Amino acid sequence: MKQMPPVVLGGPSLHRASAVFTDRTMASTMLNVAWHLETRRPTSPILLNHTELTAATIEVAMAHTIKVNGTAHNVDVDGDTPLLWVLRDVLGMTGTKFGCGMALCGACTVHIDGVASRSCITPVDSIGTSGITTIEAIGATAAGAKIQKAWLDREVVQCGYCQSGQIMSASALLASNPHPTDSDIDDAMSGNICRCGTYVRIREAIKQAAQSSGQGG
């Protein structure tokens, strides 16, 4: 493979780096690395080979900490990486499913600070200090436990692919509204699609879970 020439930064070239690189992320990385090194050797030009530059880019642009199911995780991904792929590919939490990639089907639903959210369009750098709950831990919540029991009692699931998203949306509804009306259920679940058509049983399960809430069960 052809050896790439080193990039030289030093003195006046430090201030011209952003003009040389059209990509803003790369320009920012070059400036950060050059500034850091020049504070130690202000009179010497800096030679960065492309391996060093790639490593510096990863270090600057790809460090994020997110809190999932009560545990903090450090993940090395680009900031615009969808949360869905961080959960599945980086953290190995495959209960959250990919369906459409455009927030149209609801299969990827998780809770962000208790709110049902589509993880396929949520960039990881937008999470900040918010808490994420996935299907793997929803049974540990009061609403989630009631919903999961009702799902089993009513035998809601057929193929099962969409059901983690359905359960997450239903749990968020019950947590915020313990006694939802039919209209409330329609509004909360309208973004979750089931190709098997289990909508009637989903509604029955949510109503059962709501009744158990009223009975203190």
mmCIF file of C-alpha atoms in Angstrom:
data_model
loop_
_atom_site.group_PDB
_atom_site.id
_atom_site.type_symbol
_atom_site.label_atom_id
_atom_site.label_comp_id
_atom_site.label_asym_id
_atom_site.label_seq_id
_atom_site.Cartn_x
_atom_site.Cartn_y
_atom_site.Cartn_z
ATOM 1 C CA MET A 1 0.000 0.000 0.000
ATOM 2 C CA LYS A 2 1.322 3.445 -0.875
ATOM 3 C CA GLN A 3 2.757 5.285 2.116
ATOM 4 C CA MET A 4 0.962 8.585 2.688
ATOM 5 C CA PRO A 5 3.181 11.604 3.385
ATOM 6 C CA PRO A 6 3.080 13.104 6.851
ATOM 7 C CA VAL A 7 1.036 16.210 7.580
ATOM 8 C CA VAL A 8 3.167 19.139 8.745
ATOM 9 C CA LEU A 9 1.743 21.589 11.231
ATOM 10 C CA GLY A 10 3.727 24.280 12.937
ATOM 11 C CA GLY A 11 3.975 28.029 13.389
ATOM 12 C CA PRO A 12 1.763 29.850 10.866
ATOM 13 C CA SER A 13 0.435 26.601 9.409
ATOM 14 C CA LEU A 14 -1.410 25.982 12.662
ATOM 15 C CA HIS A 15 -3.652 28.960 11.990
ATOM 16 C CA ARG A 16 -4.199 27.983 8.344
ATOM 17 C CA ALA A 17 -5.193 24.379 9.054
ATOM 18 C CA SER A 18 -8.929 25.023 8.928
ATOM 19 C CA ALA A 19 -8.533 26.557 5.472
ATOM 20 C CA VAL A 20 -6.640 23.524 4.171
ATOM 21 C CA PHE A 21 -9.149 20.934 5.333
ATOM 22 C CA THR A 22 -12.680 21.371 4.059
ATOM 23 C CA ASP A 23 -14.120 18.812 6.471
ATOM 24 C CA ARG A 24 -14.872 20.654 9.706
ATOM 25 C CA THR A 25 -14.380 17.622 11.948
ATOM 26 C CA MET A 26 -10.953 16.907 10.482
ATOM 27 C CA ALA A 27 -9.968 20.564 10.683
ATOM 28 C CA SER A 28 -11.001 20.721 14.327
ATOM 29 C CA THR A 29 -9.063 17.565 15.093
ATOM 30 C CA MET A 30 -5.929 18.870 13.362
ATOM 31 C CA LEU A 31 -6.097 22.131 15.284
ATOM 32 C CA ASN A 32 -6.634 20.370 18.621
ATOM 33 C CA VAL A 33 -3.758 17.965 18.083
ATOM 34 C CA ALA A 34 -1.439 20.685 16.808
ATOM 35 C CA TRP A 35 -2.237 23.031 19.687
ATOM 36 C CA HIS A 36 -1.677 20.276 22.243
ATOM 37 C CA LEU A 37 1.678 19.315 20.795
ATOM 38 C CA GLU A 38 2.885 22.858 20.169
ATOM 39 C CA THR A 39 2.383 23.773 23.815
ATOM 40 C CA ARG A 40 5.171 21.312 24.507
ATOM 41 C CA ARG A 41 7.375 22.099 21.474
ATOM 42 C CA PRO A 42 6.385 25.602 20.347
ATOM 43 C CA THR A 43 9.388 26.077 18.044
ATOM 44 C CA SER A 44 9.251 22.744 16.204
ATOM 45 C CA PRO A 45 6.986 21.793 13.316
ATOM 46 C CA ILE A 46 4.726 18.822 13.981
ATOM 47 C CA LEU A 47 4.833 15.710 11.819
ATOM 48 C CA LEU A 48 1.686 13.591 11.968
ATOM 49 C CA ASN A 49 1.460 10.455 9.896
ATOM 50 C CA HIS A 50 -1.984 9.268 8.890
ATOM 51 C CA THR A 51 -2.087 6.511 11.484
ATOM 52 C CA GLU A 52 -1.547 9.062 14.244
ATOM 53 C CA LEU A 53 -4.102 11.374 12.671
ATOM 54 C CA THR A 54 -6.724 8.623 12.511
ATOM 55 C CA ALA A 55 -6.121 7.748 16.147
ATOM 56 C CA ALA A 56 -6.409 11.400 17.144
ATOM 57 C CA THR A 57 -9.671 11.729 15.228
ATOM 58 C CA ILE A 58 -11.128 8.727 17.027
ATOM 59 C CA GLU A 59 -10.044 10.055 20.416
ATOM 60 C CA VAL A 60 -11.490 13.527 19.850
ATOM 61 C CA ALA A 61 -14.741 12.668 18.091
ATOM 62 C CA MET A 62 -15.844 9.302 19.430
ATOM 63 C CA ALA A 63 -16.062 9.252 23.233
ATOM 64 C CA HIS A 64 -19.569 9.247 24.747
ATOM 65 C CA THR A 65 -21.024 8.110 28.038
ATOM 66 C CA ILE A 66 -24.651 7.014 28.174
ATOM 67 C CA LYS A 67 -26.691 5.591 31.027
ATOM 68 C CA VAL A 68 -28.643 2.494 29.987
ATOM 69 C CA ASN A 69 -30.840 0.573 32.433
ATOM 70 C CA GLY A 70 -29.103 2.266 35.344
ATOM 71 C CA THR A 71 -25.557 1.528 34.206
ATOM 72 C CA ALA A 72 -23.139 4.017 32.632
ATOM 73 C CA HIS A 73 -21.451 2.849 29.434
ATOM 74 C CA ASN A 74 -18.554 4.469 27.609
ATOM 75 C CA VAL A 75 -19.032 4.021 23.865
ATOM 76 C CA ASP A 76 -16.621 4.907 21.069
ATOM 77 C CA VAL A 77 -18.920 5.971 18.250
ATOM 78 C CA ASP A 78 -19.527 9.059 16.140
ATOM 79 C CA GLY A 79 -21.914 11.519 17.734
ATOM 80 C CA ASP A 80 -24.494 11.140 14.986
ATOM 81 C CA THR A 81 -24.688 7.347 15.390
ATOM 82 C CA PRO A 82 -28.324 6.373 16.082
ATOM 83 C CA LEU A 83 -28.904 5.124 19.605
ATOM 84 C CA LEU A 84 -30.423 1.938 18.154
ATOM 85 C CA TRP A 85 -27.093 0.811 16.723
ATOM 86 C CA VAL A 86 -25.213 1.700 19.889
ATOM 87 C CA LEU A 87 -27.596 -0.493 21.876
ATOM 88 C CA ARG A 88 -27.528 -3.403 19.450
ATOM 89 C CA ASP A 89 -24.036 -3.405 17.948
ATOM 90 C CA VAL A 90 -21.922 -1.858 20.706
ATOM 91 C CA LEU A 91 -23.688 -2.894 23.912
ATOM 92 C CA GLY A 92 -25.214 -6.139 22.616
ATOM 93 C CA MET A 93 -28.750 -5.266 23.740
ATOM 94 C CA THR A 94 -30.625 -6.790 20.813
ATOM 95 C CA GLY A 95 -34.113 -6.683 22.314
ATOM 96 C CA THR A 96 -34.622 -3.301 20.657
ATOM 97 C CA LYS A 97 -35.365 -3.984 16.990
ATOM 98 C CA PHE A 98 -34.642 -2.268 13.682
ATOM 99 C CA GLY A 99 -37.738 -1.862 11.565
ATOM 100 C CA CYS A 100 -37.682 1.122 9.239
ATOM 101 C CA GLY A 101 -34.905 3.507 10.289
ATOM 102 C CA MET A 102 -37.267 6.477 9.932
ATOM 103 C CA ALA A 103 -39.322 6.396 13.167
ATOM 104 C CA LEU A 104 -42.374 5.133 11.286
ATOM 105 C CA CYS A 105 -42.919 1.652 12.749
ATOM 106 C CA GLY A 106 -42.051 1.833 16.461
ATOM 107 C CA ALA A 107 -40.014 -1.386 16.611
ATOM 108 C CA CYS A 108 -37.005 0.510 17.994
ATOM 109 C CA THR A 109 -38.867 2.214 20.855
ATOM 110 C CA VAL A 110 -36.993 2.799 24.114
ATOM 111 C CA HIS A 111 -37.605 5.144 27.036
ATOM 112 C CA ILE A 112 -35.507 8.277 27.440
ATOM 113 C CA ASP A 113 -36.218 9.711 30.871
ATOM 114 C CA GLY A 114 -39.457 7.720 30.821
ATOM 115 C CA VAL A 115 -40.658 9.014 27.466
ATOM 116 C CA ALA A 116 -41.213 6.552 24.614
ATOM 117 C CA SER A 117 -38.659 7.494 21.945
ATOM 118 C CA ARG A 118 -37.597 6.094 18.569
ATOM 119 C CA SER A 119 -33.984 5.061 18.941
ATOM 120 C CA CYS A 120 -33.405 4.703 15.192
ATOM 121 C CA ILE A 121 -33.410 8.483 14.720
ATOM 122 C CA THR A 122 -31.966 9.534 18.091
ATOM 123 C CA PRO A 123 -28.270 10.454 17.739
ATOM 124 C CA VAL A 124 -26.182 9.297 20.646
ATOM 125 C CA ASP A 125 -24.757 12.772 21.262
ATOM 126 C CA SER A 126 -28.274 14.079 21.987
ATOM 127 C CA ILE A 127 -28.689 11.807 25.029
ATOM 128 C CA GLY A 128 -26.518 13.738 27.464
ATOM 129 C CA THR A 129 -27.266 12.719 31.056
ATOM 130 C CA SER A 130 -30.712 11.319 30.300
ATOM 131 C CA GLY A 131 -31.511 7.801 31.443
ATOM 132 C CA ILE A 132 -32.316 5.166 28.828
ATOM 133 C CA THR A 133 -34.506 2.157 29.552
ATOM 134 C CA THR A 134 -34.740 -0.736 27.105
ATOM 135 C CA ILE A 135 -36.953 -3.808 26.847
ATOM 136 C CA GLU A 136 -34.300 -5.765 28.770
ATOM 137 C CA ALA A 137 -35.085 -3.803 31.951
ATOM 138 C CA ILE A 138 -38.681 -2.632 31.525
ATOM 139 C CA GLY A 139 -39.962 -5.542 33.651
ATOM 140 C CA ALA A 140 -38.226 -4.007 36.662
ATOM 141 C CA THR A 141 -40.589 -1.023 36.528
ATOM 142 C CA ALA A 142 -44.107 -1.156 37.967
ATOM 143 C CA ALA A 143 -45.831 -0.304 34.696
ATOM 144 C CA GLY A 144 -43.567 -2.553 32.652
ATOM 145 C CA ALA A 145 -44.186 -5.556 34.897
ATOM 146 C CA LYS A 146 -47.954 -5.123 34.624
ATOM 147 C CA ILE A 147 -47.789 -4.741 30.853
ATOM 148 C CA GLN A 148 -45.594 -7.812 30.401
ATOM 149 C CA LYS A 149 -47.908 -9.940 32.562
ATOM 150 C CA ALA A 150 -50.945 -8.757 30.609
ATOM 151 C CA TRP A 151 -49.137 -9.503 27.332
ATOM 152 C CA LEU A 152 -48.655 -13.098 28.461
ATOM 153 C CA ASP A 153 -52.164 -13.459 29.877
ATOM 154 C CA ARG A 154 -53.731 -12.200 26.638
ATOM 155 C CA GLU A 155 -51.276 -14.116 24.434
ATOM 156 C CA VAL A 156 -50.620 -10.970 22.434
ATOM 157 C CA VAL A 157 -47.512 -12.086 20.598
ATOM 158 C CA GLN A 158 -47.497 -13.810 17.217
ATOM 159 C CA CYS A 159 -44.196 -13.401 15.343
ATOM 160 C CA GLY A 160 -42.954 -11.128 18.118
ATOM 161 C CA TYR A 161 -40.701 -8.841 16.066
ATOM 162 C CA CYS A 162 -42.556 -5.611 16.869
ATOM 163 C CA GLN A 163 -43.520 -6.544 20.391
ATOM 164 C CA SER A 164 -40.595 -5.038 22.288
ATOM 165 C CA GLY A 165 -41.519 -1.674 20.809
ATOM 166 C CA GLN A 166 -45.206 -2.246 21.534
ATOM 167 C CA ILE A 167 -44.450 -3.090 25.167
ATOM 168 C CA MET A 168 -42.214 -0.041 25.568
ATOM 169 C CA SER A 169 -44.886 2.307 24.214
ATOM 170 C CA ALA A 170 -47.601 0.678 26.321
ATOM 171 C CA SER A 171 -45.440 0.859 29.457
ATOM 172 C CA ALA A 172 -44.742 4.556 28.935
ATOM 173 C CA LEU A 173 -48.474 5.144 28.527
ATOM 174 C CA LEU A 174 -49.382 3.279 31.713
ATOM 175 C CA ALA A 175 -46.635 4.980 33.726
ATOM 176 C CA SER A 176 -47.885 8.429 32.762
ATOM 177 C CA ASN A 177 -51.595 7.586 32.657
ATOM 178 C CA PRO A 178 -52.634 4.651 34.887
ATOM 179 C CA HIS A 179 -56.211 4.666 33.567
ATOM 180 C CA PRO A 180 -56.089 5.392 29.831
ATOM 181 C CA THR A 181 -59.202 5.682 27.710
ATOM 182 C CA ASP A 182 -59.544 4.037 24.314
ATOM 183 C CA SER A 183 -58.565 7.356 22.771
ATOM 184 C CA ASP A 184 -55.487 7.561 24.996
ATOM 185 C CA ILE A 185 -54.456 4.065 23.940
ATOM 186 C CA ASP A 186 -54.973 4.908 20.270
ATOM 187 C CA ASP A 187 -52.839 8.033 20.554
ATOM 188 C CA ALA A 188 -50.016 6.313 22.447
ATOM 189 C CA MET A 189 -49.868 3.219 20.241
ATOM 190 C CA SER A 190 -50.549 4.789 16.836
ATOM 191 C CA GLY A 191 -46.850 4.881 15.949
ATOM 192 C CA ASN A 192 -46.345 1.154 16.571
ATOM 193 C CA ILE A 193 -47.093 -1.117 13.633
ATOM 194 C CA CYS A 194 -47.824 -4.840 13.955
ATOM 195 C CA ARG A 195 -47.710 -6.790 10.687
ATOM 196 C CA CYS A 196 -49.465 -9.702 12.398
ATOM 197 C CA GLY A 197 -52.431 -7.477 13.304
ATOM 198 C CA THR A 198 -52.468 -8.095 17.059
ATOM 199 C CA TYR A 199 -53.992 -4.684 17.748
ATOM 200 C CA VAL A 200 -57.156 -6.006 19.458
ATOM 201 C CA ARG A 201 -55.134 -8.096 21.907
ATOM 202 C CA ILE A 202 -52.732 -5.217 22.498
ATOM 203 C CA ARG A 203 -55.657 -3.009 23.496
ATOM 204 C CA GLU A 204 -57.068 -5.742 25.765
ATOM 205 C CA ALA A 205 -53.692 -6.240 27.423
ATOM 206 C CA ILE A 206 -53.271 -2.531 28.120
ATOM 207 C CA LYS A 207 -56.749 -2.389 29.633
ATOM 208 C CA GLN A 208 -55.996 -5.415 31.814
ATOM 209 C CA ALA A 209 -52.765 -3.821 33.021
ATOM 210 C CA ALA A 210 -54.645 -0.614 33.806
ATOM 211 C CA GLN A 211 -57.260 -2.543 35.805
ATOM 212 C CA SER A 212 -54.524 -4.249 37.806
ATOM 213 C CA SER A 213 -53.104 -0.814 38.578
ATOM 214 C CA GLY A 214 -56.496 0.262 39.921
ATOM 215 C CA GLN A 215 -56.610 -2.817 42.138
ATOM 216 C CA GLY A 216 -53.128 -2.175 43.475
ATOM 217 C CA GLY A 217 -51.865 -5.398 41.899
#
